[in-house]
mmCIF file of C-alpha atoms in Angstrom:
data_model
loop_
_atom_site.group_PDB
_atom_site.id
_atom_site.type_symbol
_atom_site.label_atom_id
_atom_site.label_comp_id
_atom_site.label_asym_id
_atom_site.label_seq_id
_atom_site.Cartn_x
_atom_site.Cartn_y
_atom_site.Cartn_z
ATOM 1 C CA MET L 1 -32.655 10.341 10.888
ATOM 2 C CA LYS L 2 -31.890 9.137 7.377
ATOM 3 C CA LYS L 3 -29.769 5.998 7.152
ATOM 4 C CA ASP L 4 -26.433 6.002 5.302
ATOM 5 C CA ASN L 5 -26.388 9.799 5.539
ATOM 6 C CA LYS L 6 -23.601 12.276 4.827
ATOM 7 C CA LYS L 7 -22.017 11.683 8.239
ATOM 8 C CA VAL L 8 -21.541 8.035 7.350
ATOM 9 C CA ILE L 9 -19.962 9.010 4.024
ATOM 10 C CA TYR L 10 -17.583 11.467 5.724
ATOM 11 C CA TRP L 11 -16.662 8.758 8.231
ATOM 12 C CA LEU L 12 -15.740 6.332 5.445
ATOM 13 C CA LEU L 13 -13.805 8.957 3.483
ATOM 14 C CA THR L 14 -11.931 9.920 6.650
ATOM 15 C CA GLY L 15 -10.950 6.266 6.928
ATOM 16 C CA CYS L 16 -9.643 6.391 3.341
ATOM 17 C CA LEU L 17 -7.569 9.488 4.151
ATOM 18 C CA LEU L 18 -6.101 7.896 7.277
ATOM 19 C CA ILE L 19 -5.181 4.715 5.405
ATOM 20 C CA PHE L 20 -3.466 6.900 2.801
ATOM 21 C CA ILE L 21 -1.467 8.665 5.537
ATOM 22 C CA MET L 22 -0.671 5.275 7.057
ATOM 23 C CA VAL L 23 0.723 4.004 3.754
ATOM 24 C CA VAL L 24 2.828 7.157 3.276
ATOM 25 C CA ILE L 25 4.311 6.892 6.780
ATOM 26 C CA GLY L 26 4.824 3.168 6.211
ATOM 27 C CA GLY L 27 6.782 3.959 3.053
ATOM 28 C CA ILE L 28 8.986 6.445 4.900
ATOM 29 C CA THR L 29 9.480 3.868 7.657
ATOM 30 C CA ARG L 30 10.618 1.319 5.103
ATOM 31 C CA LEU L 31 12.899 3.657 3.146
ATOM 32 C CA THR L 32 14.569 4.953 6.317
ATOM 33 C CA HIS L 33 15.007 1.369 7.596
ATOM 34 C CA SER L 34 13.083 2.225 10.758
ATOM 35 C CA GLY L 35 10.665 -0.700 10.856
ATOM 36 C CA LEU L 36 12.588 -2.858 13.326
ATOM 37 C CA SER L 37 13.355 -0.098 15.830
ATOM 38 C CA ILE L 38 10.528 -1.131 18.185
ATOM 39 C CA SER L 39 11.162 -4.757 19.056
ATOM 40 C CA ASN L 40 8.007 -5.454 21.094
ATOM 41 C CA TYR L 41 4.296 -4.909 20.697
ATOM 42 C CA LYS L 42 2.216 -3.249 23.409
ATOM 43 C CA LEU L 43 -1.249 -2.309 22.202
ATOM 44 C CA ILE L 44 -2.032 0.288 24.886
ATOM 45 C CA SER L 45 1.180 1.287 26.643
ATOM 46 C CA GLY L 46 3.069 1.289 23.332
ATOM 47 C CA THR L 47 1.087 4.372 22.301
ATOM 48 C CA ILE L 48 3.288 6.534 24.557
ATOM 49 C CA PRO L 49 6.944 6.818 23.451
ATOM 50 C CA PRO L 50 9.840 6.894 25.942
ATOM 51 C CA MET L 51 9.460 10.070 28.009
ATOM 52 C CA ASN L 52 12.816 10.354 29.729
ATOM 53 C CA GLU L 53 16.438 9.316 29.320
ATOM 54 C CA THR L 54 16.007 6.137 31.354
ATOM 55 C CA GLU L 55 13.130 4.930 29.199
ATOM 56 C CA TRP L 56 15.058 5.778 26.029
ATOM 57 C CA ASN L 57 18.055 3.804 27.232
ATOM 58 C CA ASP L 58 15.813 0.827 28.071
ATOM 59 C CA ALA L 59 14.306 0.916 24.567
ATOM 60 C CA PHE L 60 17.769 1.182 23.017
ATOM 61 C CA GLU L 61 19.070 -1.740 25.074
ATOM 62 C CA LEU L 62 16.137 -3.841 23.869
ATOM 63 C CA TYR L 63 16.935 -2.887 20.255
ATOM 64 C CA LYS L 64 20.529 -3.998 20.784
ATOM 65 C CA GLN L 65 19.367 -7.567 21.437
ATOM 66 C CA TYR L 66 18.151 -8.067 17.860
ATOM 67 C CA PRO L 67 19.887 -8.762 14.524
ATOM 68 C CA GLU L 68 19.494 -5.319 12.930
ATOM 69 C CA TYR L 69 21.630 -3.650 15.591
ATOM 70 C CA GLN L 70 24.065 -6.543 15.931
ATOM 71 C CA LYS L 71 24.711 -6.986 12.197
ATOM 72 C CA ILE L 72 24.123 -3.545 10.674
ATOM 73 C CA ASN L 73 23.605 -0.677 13.124
ATOM 74 C CA ASN L 74 26.088 -1.510 15.886
ATOM 75 C CA GLN L 75 27.655 1.933 15.400
ATOM 76 C CA PHE L 76 24.348 3.645 16.319
ATOM 77 C CA THR L 77 24.235 6.169 19.149
ATOM 78 C CA LEU L 78 21.111 6.830 21.193
ATOM 79 C CA GLU L 79 20.343 9.852 18.985
ATOM 80 C CA ASP L 80 20.527 7.685 15.843
ATOM 81 C CA PHE L 81 18.141 5.230 17.471
ATOM 82 C CA LYS L 82 15.674 8.007 18.329
ATOM 83 C CA ASP L 83 15.506 8.997 14.647
ATOM 84 C CA ILE L 84 14.444 5.560 13.436
ATOM 85 C CA TYR L 85 12.245 4.961 16.486
ATOM 86 C CA PHE L 86 10.118 7.993 15.612
ATOM 87 C CA TRP L 87 8.911 6.718 12.235
ATOM 88 C CA GLU L 88 7.977 3.251 13.461
ATOM 89 C CA TRP L 89 6.249 4.718 16.532
ATOM 90 C CA LEU L 90 4.285 7.159 14.355
ATOM 91 C CA HIS L 91 3.320 4.347 11.979
ATOM 92 C CA ARG L 92 1.937 2.260 14.840
ATOM 93 C CA VAL L 93 0.146 5.186 16.490
ATOM 94 C CA ILE L 94 -1.672 6.028 13.254
ATOM 95 C CA GLY L 95 -2.690 2.375 12.978
ATOM 96 C CA ARG L 96 -4.214 2.511 16.459
ATOM 97 C CA PHE L 97 -5.895 5.824 15.636
ATOM 98 C CA ILE L 98 -7.496 4.314 12.528
ATOM 99 C CA GLY L 99 -8.969 1.578 14.721
ATOM 100 C CA VAL L 100 -10.467 4.135 17.100
ATOM 101 C CA VAL L 101 -11.786 6.309 14.264
ATOM 102 C CA PHE L 102 -13.497 3.294 12.756
ATOM 103 C CA ILE L 103 -14.911 1.513 15.802
ATOM 104 C CA ILE L 104 -16.313 4.422 17.824
ATOM 105 C CA PRO L 105 -18.307 6.064 14.984
ATOM 106 C CA PHE L 106 -19.442 2.605 13.821
ATOM 107 C CA LEU L 107 -20.907 1.869 17.247
ATOM 108 C CA TYR L 108 -22.476 5.343 17.335
ATOM 109 C CA PHE L 109 -24.126 4.906 13.920
ATOM 110 C CA LEU L 110 -25.217 1.396 14.893
ATOM 111 C CA ILE L 111 -26.860 2.526 18.145
ATOM 112 C CA ARG L 112 -28.523 5.478 16.408
ATOM 113 C CA LYS L 113 -29.764 3.162 13.627
ATOM 114 C CA GLN L 114 -28.126 5.268 10.921
ATOM 115 C CA LEU L 115 -26.778 2.319 8.932
ATOM 116 C CA THR L 116 -28.669 0.082 6.535
ATOM 117 C CA LYS L 117 -28.149 -3.674 6.791
ATOM 118 C CA PRO L 118 -25.917 -3.818 3.674
ATOM 119 C CA THR L 119 -23.699 -1.046 5.088
ATOM 120 C CA ILE L 120 -23.503 -2.828 8.449
ATOM 121 C CA ARG L 121 -22.305 -5.995 6.701
ATOM 122 C CA LYS L 122 -19.728 -4.058 4.693
ATOM 123 C CA SER L 123 -18.559 -2.219 7.828
ATOM 124 C CA ILE L 124 -18.006 -5.532 9.626
ATOM 125 C CA ILE L 125 -15.875 -6.671 6.678
ATOM 126 C CA LEU L 126 -13.904 -3.428 7.002
ATOM 127 C CA MET L 127 -13.405 -4.097 10.699
ATOM 128 C CA LEU L 128 -12.061 -7.565 9.946
ATOM 129 C CA LEU L 129 -9.754 -6.182 7.247
ATOM 130 C CA GLY L 130 -8.422 -3.564 9.665
ATOM 131 C CA GLY L 131 -7.764 -6.139 12.374
ATOM 132 C CA PHE L 132 -6.066 -8.437 9.894
ATOM 133 C CA GLN L 133 -3.913 -5.555 8.694
ATOM 134 C CA GLY L 134 -2.746 -4.893 12.239
ATOM 135 C CA PHE L 135 -1.870 -8.564 12.693
ATOM 136 C CA LEU L 136 0.071 -8.576 9.413
ATOM 137 C CA GLY L 137 2.076 -5.565 10.574
ATOM 138 C CA TRP L 138 3.361 -7.365 13.649
ATOM 139 C CA PHE L 139 3.715 -10.636 11.702
ATOM 140 C CA MET L 140 5.988 -8.749 9.288
ATOM 141 C CA VAL L 141 8.101 -7.158 12.024
ATOM 142 C CA LYS L 142 8.585 -10.516 13.774
ATOM 143 C CA SER L 143 10.308 -11.906 10.674
ATOM 144 C CA GLY L 144 13.146 -9.417 11.168
ATOM 145 C CA LEU L 145 13.699 -10.183 14.848
ATOM 146 C CA ILE L 146 14.915 -13.763 14.635
ATOM 147 C CA ASP L 147 18.115 -14.283 12.660
ATOM 148 C CA ARG L 148 18.092 -11.785 9.785
ATOM 149 C CA PRO L 149 18.212 -7.971 10.054
ATOM 150 C CA ASP L 150 15.370 -7.434 7.614
ATOM 151 C CA VAL L 151 11.706 -8.344 7.300
ATOM 152 C CA SER L 152 10.433 -11.017 4.927
ATOM 153 C CA HIS L 153 9.521 -9.477 1.577
ATOM 154 C CA TYR L 154 6.569 -11.873 1.422
ATOM 155 C CA ARG L 155 5.208 -10.523 4.701
ATOM 156 C CA LEU L 156 5.929 -6.954 3.622
ATOM 157 C CA ALA L 157 3.918 -7.573 0.444
ATOM 158 C CA MET L 158 1.044 -9.044 2.460
ATOM 159 C CA HIS L 159 1.037 -6.049 4.808
ATOM 160 C CA LEU L 160 1.189 -3.439 2.041
ATOM 161 C CA THR L 161 -1.317 -5.161 -0.235
ATOM 162 C CA ALA L 162 -3.783 -5.590 2.634
ATOM 163 C CA ALA L 163 -3.568 -1.831 3.266
ATOM 164 C CA PHE L 164 -4.260 -1.066 -0.402
ATOM 165 C CA ILE L 165 -7.175 -3.516 -0.516
ATOM 166 C CA THR L 166 -8.637 -2.101 2.716
ATOM 167 C CA PHE L 167 -8.454 1.388 1.224
ATOM 168 C CA ALA L 168 -10.061 0.272 -2.050
ATOM 169 C CA TYR L 169 -12.903 -1.501 -0.263
ATOM 170 C CA THR L 170 -13.507 1.440 2.103
ATOM 171 C CA PHE L 171 -13.596 3.766 -0.902
ATOM 172 C CA TRP L 172 -15.993 1.412 -2.714
ATOM 173 C CA VAL L 173 -18.394 1.365 0.268
ATOM 174 C CA ALA L 174 -18.310 5.165 0.373
ATOM 175 C CA LEU L 175 -18.992 5.321 -3.377
ATOM 176 C CA ASP L 176 -21.967 3.001 -2.923
ATOM 177 C CA LEU L 177 -23.491 5.625 -0.618
ATOM 178 C CA ILE L 178 -22.476 8.647 -2.700
ATOM 179 C CA TYR L 179 -23.809 7.097 -5.920
ATOM 180 C CA PRO L 180 -26.670 4.783 -4.885
ATOM 181 C CA THR L 181 -27.670 4.193 -8.510
ATOM 182 C CA LYS L 182 -25.404 2.899 -11.240
ATOM 183 C CA LYS L 183 -25.791 3.063 -14.988
ATOM 184 C CA VAL L 184 -25.950 -0.248 -16.855
ATOM 185 C CA ILE L 185 -23.008 -0.381 -19.256
ATOM 186 C CA ASP L 186 -21.206 -2.751 -21.597
ATOM 187 C CA ILE L 187 -20.418 -5.875 -19.550
ATOM 188 C CA LYS L 188 -17.283 -6.634 -21.592
ATOM 189 C CA PHE L 189 -15.958 -3.179 -20.860
ATOM 190 C CA ARG L 190 -16.638 -3.529 -17.141
ATOM 191 C CA ASN L 191 -14.794 -6.859 -17.148
ATOM 192 C CA LEU L 192 -11.848 -5.213 -18.884
ATOM 193 C CA VAL L 193 -11.654 -2.664 -16.055
ATOM 194 C CA ARG L 194 -11.840 -5.537 -13.570
ATOM 195 C CA TRP L 195 -8.860 -7.191 -15.210
ATOM 196 C CA GLY L 196 -7.039 -3.882 -15.071
ATOM 197 C CA LEU L 197 -7.637 -3.777 -11.319
ATOM 198 C CA VAL L 198 -6.388 -7.345 -10.862
ATOM 199 C CA ILE L 199 -3.174 -6.711 -12.824
ATOM 200 C CA LEU L 200 -2.633 -3.471 -10.915
ATOM 201 C CA LEU L 201 -2.873 -5.348 -7.597
ATOM 202 C CA ILE L 202 -0.312 -7.889 -8.826
ATOM 203 C CA GLN L 203 1.950 -4.978 -9.780
ATOM 204 C CA ILE L 204 1.529 -3.520 -6.284
ATOM 205 C CA ILE L 205 2.554 -6.890 -4.815
ATOM 206 C CA TYR L 206 5.682 -6.893 -6.968
ATOM 207 C CA GLY L 207 6.387 -3.321 -5.949
ATOM 208 C CA ALA L 208 6.414 -4.565 -2.347
ATOM 209 C CA PHE L 209 8.754 -7.404 -3.369
ATOM 210 C CA VAL L 210 11.117 -4.853 -4.922
ATOM 211 C CA ALA L 211 11.006 -2.765 -1.735
ATOM 212 C CA GLY L 212 11.465 -5.752 0.560
ATOM 213 C CA LEU L 213 14.456 -7.090 -1.362
ATOM 214 C CA ASP L 214 15.975 -3.641 -2.083
ATOM 215 C CA ALA L 215 15.827 -4.734 -5.709
ATOM 216 C CA GLY L 216 15.601 -1.128 -6.879
ATOM 217 C CA LEU L 217 19.252 -0.609 -5.938
ATOM 218 C CA LEU L 218 20.548 -2.578 -8.912
ATOM 219 C CA HIS L 219 19.982 -2.523 -12.699
ATOM 220 C CA ASN L 220 19.599 1.252 -12.538
ATOM 221 C CA HIS L 221 19.236 1.642 -16.286
ATOM 222 C CA TRP L 222 16.251 2.219 -18.534
ATOM 223 C CA PRO L 223 14.727 1.007 -20.815
ATOM 224 C CA LEU L 224 16.973 -2.068 -20.676
ATOM 225 C CA MET L 225 18.109 -3.611 -17.429
ATOM 226 C CA ASN L 226 21.869 -3.655 -17.684
ATOM 227 C CA ASP L 227 24.066 -1.885 -20.229
ATOM 228 C CA GLY L 228 22.179 -3.068 -23.283
ATOM 229 C CA ALA L 229 21.127 -6.450 -21.917
ATOM 230 C CA LEU L 230 17.416 -7.152 -21.746
ATOM 231 C CA ILE L 231 17.843 -8.881 -18.417
ATOM 232 C CA HIS L 232 20.899 -9.498 -16.304
ATOM 233 C CA GLU L 233 22.174 -13.067 -16.384
ATOM 234 C CA SER L 234 22.028 -13.299 -12.579
ATOM 235 C CA VAL L 235 18.271 -13.639 -12.802
ATOM 236 C CA TYR L 236 18.862 -17.222 -13.921
ATOM 237 C CA ILE L 237 21.476 -18.223 -11.383
ATOM 238 C CA GLU L 238 20.460 -16.541 -8.122
ATOM 239 C CA GLN L 239 17.928 -19.215 -7.191
ATOM 240 C CA SER L 240 17.057 -22.766 -8.126
ATOM 241 C CA PRO L 241 14.595 -23.744 -9.515
ATOM 242 C CA VAL L 242 14.491 -20.894 -12.025
ATOM 243 C CA ILE L 243 10.950 -19.846 -11.108
ATOM 244 C CA MET L 244 12.157 -18.802 -7.641
ATOM 245 C CA ASN L 245 14.233 -16.047 -9.247
ATOM 246 C CA PHE L 246 10.996 -14.247 -10.040
ATOM 247 C CA VAL L 247 9.749 -14.190 -6.447
ATOM 248 C CA GLU L 248 12.997 -14.200 -4.438
ATOM 249 C CA GLY L 249 15.802 -13.048 -6.758
ATOM 250 C CA LYS L 250 16.424 -9.319 -6.882
ATOM 251 C CA SER L 251 16.981 -9.254 -10.642
ATOM 252 C CA GLY L 252 13.978 -11.431 -11.395
ATOM 253 C CA VAL L 253 11.640 -9.473 -9.128
ATOM 254 C CA GLN L 254 12.729 -6.193 -10.695
ATOM 255 C CA PHE L 255 12.280 -7.717 -14.151
ATOM 256 C CA ILE L 256 8.650 -8.664 -13.401
ATOM 257 C CA HIS L 257 7.931 -5.269 -11.838
ATOM 258 C CA ARG L 258 9.378 -3.451 -14.863
ATOM 259 C CA TYR L 259 7.464 -5.348 -17.492
ATOM 260 C CA LEU L 260 4.220 -5.532 -15.541
ATOM 261 C CA ALA L 261 4.386 -1.725 -15.591
ATOM 262 C CA TYR L 262 4.211 -1.825 -19.396
ATOM 263 C CA ILE L 263 1.234 -4.195 -19.188
ATOM 264 C CA VAL L 264 -0.571 -1.929 -16.696
ATOM 265 C CA VAL L 265 -0.012 1.093 -18.958
ATOM 266 C CA ALA L 266 -1.163 -0.850 -22.035
ATOM 267 C CA LEU L 267 -4.300 -2.093 -20.260
ATOM 268 C CA ILE L 268 -5.245 1.393 -19.104
ATOM 269 C CA LEU L 269 -4.636 2.780 -22.587
ATOM 270 C CA LEU L 270 -6.939 0.039 -23.910
ATOM 271 C CA ILE L 271 -9.556 0.865 -21.256
ATOM 272 C CA TRP L 272 -9.379 4.547 -22.176
ATOM 273 C CA TYR L 273 -9.592 3.842 -25.926
ATOM 274 C CA ARG L 274 -12.515 1.407 -25.657
ATOM 275 C CA GLY L 275 -14.236 3.724 -23.214
ATOM 276 C CA LYS L 276 -14.353 6.382 -25.920
ATOM 277 C CA ARG L 277 -16.516 4.079 -28.024
ATOM 278 C CA ILE L 278 -19.327 3.463 -25.520
ATOM 279 C CA GLU L 279 -22.075 5.733 -24.288
ATOM 280 C CA LYS L 280 -21.179 7.200 -20.917
ATOM 281 C CA SER L 281 -21.795 10.079 -18.539
ATOM 282 C CA ASP L 282 -19.497 13.051 -18.008
ATOM 283 C CA LEU L 283 -18.356 11.568 -14.696
ATOM 284 C CA GLN L 284 -17.459 8.283 -16.361
ATOM 285 C CA THR L 285 -15.505 10.169 -19.025
ATOM 286 C CA LYS L 286 -13.602 12.105 -16.372
ATOM 287 C CA SER L 287 -12.804 8.903 -14.477
ATOM 288 C CA LEU L 288 -11.084 7.481 -17.585
ATOM 289 C CA HIS L 289 -9.113 10.677 -18.216
ATOM 290 C CA ILE L 290 -7.928 10.757 -14.597
ATOM 291 C CA LEU L 291 -6.918 7.104 -14.821
ATOM 292 C CA LEU L 292 -4.846 7.789 -17.941
ATOM 293 C CA ILE L 293 -3.106 10.823 -16.432
ATOM 294 C CA ILE L 294 -2.197 9.050 -13.185
ATOM 295 C CA VAL L 295 -0.821 5.925 -14.865
ATOM 296 C CA GLY L 296 1.390 8.107 -17.052
ATOM 297 C CA LEU L 297 2.688 9.983 -14.018
ATOM 298 C CA GLN L 298 3.264 6.727 -12.145
ATOM 299 C CA PHE L 299 5.200 5.202 -15.029
ATOM 300 C CA PHE L 300 7.619 8.133 -15.275
ATOM 301 C CA LEU L 301 8.029 8.275 -11.495
ATOM 302 C CA GLY L 302 8.937 4.594 -11.569
ATOM 303 C CA VAL L 303 11.578 5.174 -14.236
ATOM 304 C CA PHE L 304 13.197 8.093 -12.372
ATOM 305 C CA THR L 305 13.002 6.264 -9.032
ATOM 306 C CA LEU L 306 14.951 3.407 -10.610
ATOM 307 C CA ILE L 307 17.513 5.556 -12.436
ATOM 308 C CA TYR L 308 18.337 7.547 -9.288
ATOM 309 C CA ARG L 309 18.513 4.397 -7.090
ATOM 310 C CA VAL L 310 15.394 5.000 -4.997
ATOM 311 C CA PRO L 311 15.967 8.310 -3.189
ATOM 312 C CA ILE L 312 13.466 8.699 -0.345
ATOM 313 C CA VAL L 313 11.455 11.502 -1.997
ATOM 314 C CA LEU L 314 10.998 9.654 -5.305
ATOM 315 C CA GLY L 315 10.339 6.366 -3.522
ATOM 316 C CA ILE L 316 7.547 7.935 -1.477
ATOM 317 C CA LEU L 317 6.077 9.748 -4.494
ATOM 318 C CA HIS L 318 6.078 6.480 -6.429
ATOM 319 C CA GLN L 319 4.169 4.741 -3.632
ATOM 320 C CA ILE L 320 1.739 7.649 -3.208
ATOM 321 C CA THR L 321 0.958 7.666 -6.923
ATOM 322 C CA ALA L 322 0.360 3.903 -6.827
ATOM 323 C CA PHE L 323 -2.207 4.629 -4.133
ATOM 324 C CA PHE L 324 -3.896 7.271 -6.288
ATOM 325 C CA LEU L 325 -3.821 4.924 -9.270
ATOM 326 C CA LEU L 326 -5.623 2.237 -7.273
ATOM 327 C CA GLY L 327 -8.154 4.838 -6.160
ATOM 328 C CA ALA L 328 -8.723 5.961 -9.754
ATOM 329 C CA MET L 329 -9.106 2.360 -10.932
ATOM 330 C CA THR L 330 -11.563 1.629 -8.117
ATOM 331 C CA PHE L 331 -13.562 4.754 -8.955
ATOM 332 C CA SER L 332 -13.651 3.882 -12.671
ATOM 333 C CA LEU L 333 -14.767 0.321 -11.968
ATOM 334 C CA HIS L 334 -17.489 1.582 -9.631
ATOM 335 C CA ARG L 335 -18.762 4.063 -12.195
ATOM 336 C CA PHE L 336 -18.867 1.432 -14.945
ATOM 337 C CA SER L 337 -20.471 -1.304 -12.851
ATOM 338 C CA LYS L 338 -24.143 -2.144 -12.836
#
């Protein structure tokens, strides 16, 4: 049987779809403040939720021992707890399912000798990325179980960014099999797209910082940050030294996320404009048009998400579109690489 066949491609694309679903559910979990509802980690037995009233009460009693209940949700009833438990449980179950969907077909393809050596190496990297992502998820949750009723925004950013990178790499491996040959293009242009990808990843990190610090709940004005002021004065006095305001201060983090958005849009406009001036295939042309459309949609979603103080629907749409934007950037880079 032919190596790196269509079944292998479908397997990789299924992984991309599942990671996308995982990120969406993760966003809902974050926006509904459900992430700390399950206070322990059981790889196998944790797959099954509480099945009767006794088990639900035991889970609720465990939740009561941690800061989120004691400092914020001490008015919760068992029914309130069940609501937040569901999203975190679903998030973890999908994570386990992704592991199964990756490992079992990988072993099957390996035994049947349907993978080339380069694809085997890339698949092992994917396995390591997936395992690391699972570790980061629990590492993030642990930060909210000690003395503060919220997870570290640094760990949240690590967890979210690792998911985006795992998706991008899985998609890239699939594209390598779908398009085994690549057209040689202008190296400077390819490097420009690479820089666009790097800046986009930094923007995704700052988006996670904004989410982790709830920084989208203030400065709900646009285009300026606060009633005609370019930036609120608190960005300079929240933290010392000043640089810490831009990684830990709510105003400073929002400031970076806002103005990086302009840079991302400008870079993609530049990529699109310069792309018009080089010889390219129809598929390459379409990849640039898609990139331009998605970044425009993402920019306006970001503005409305901010103005309306991050309602769940807009918050999720903003995160979903970031995912699509990364996919479009990855596809464009792949199509313009040698």
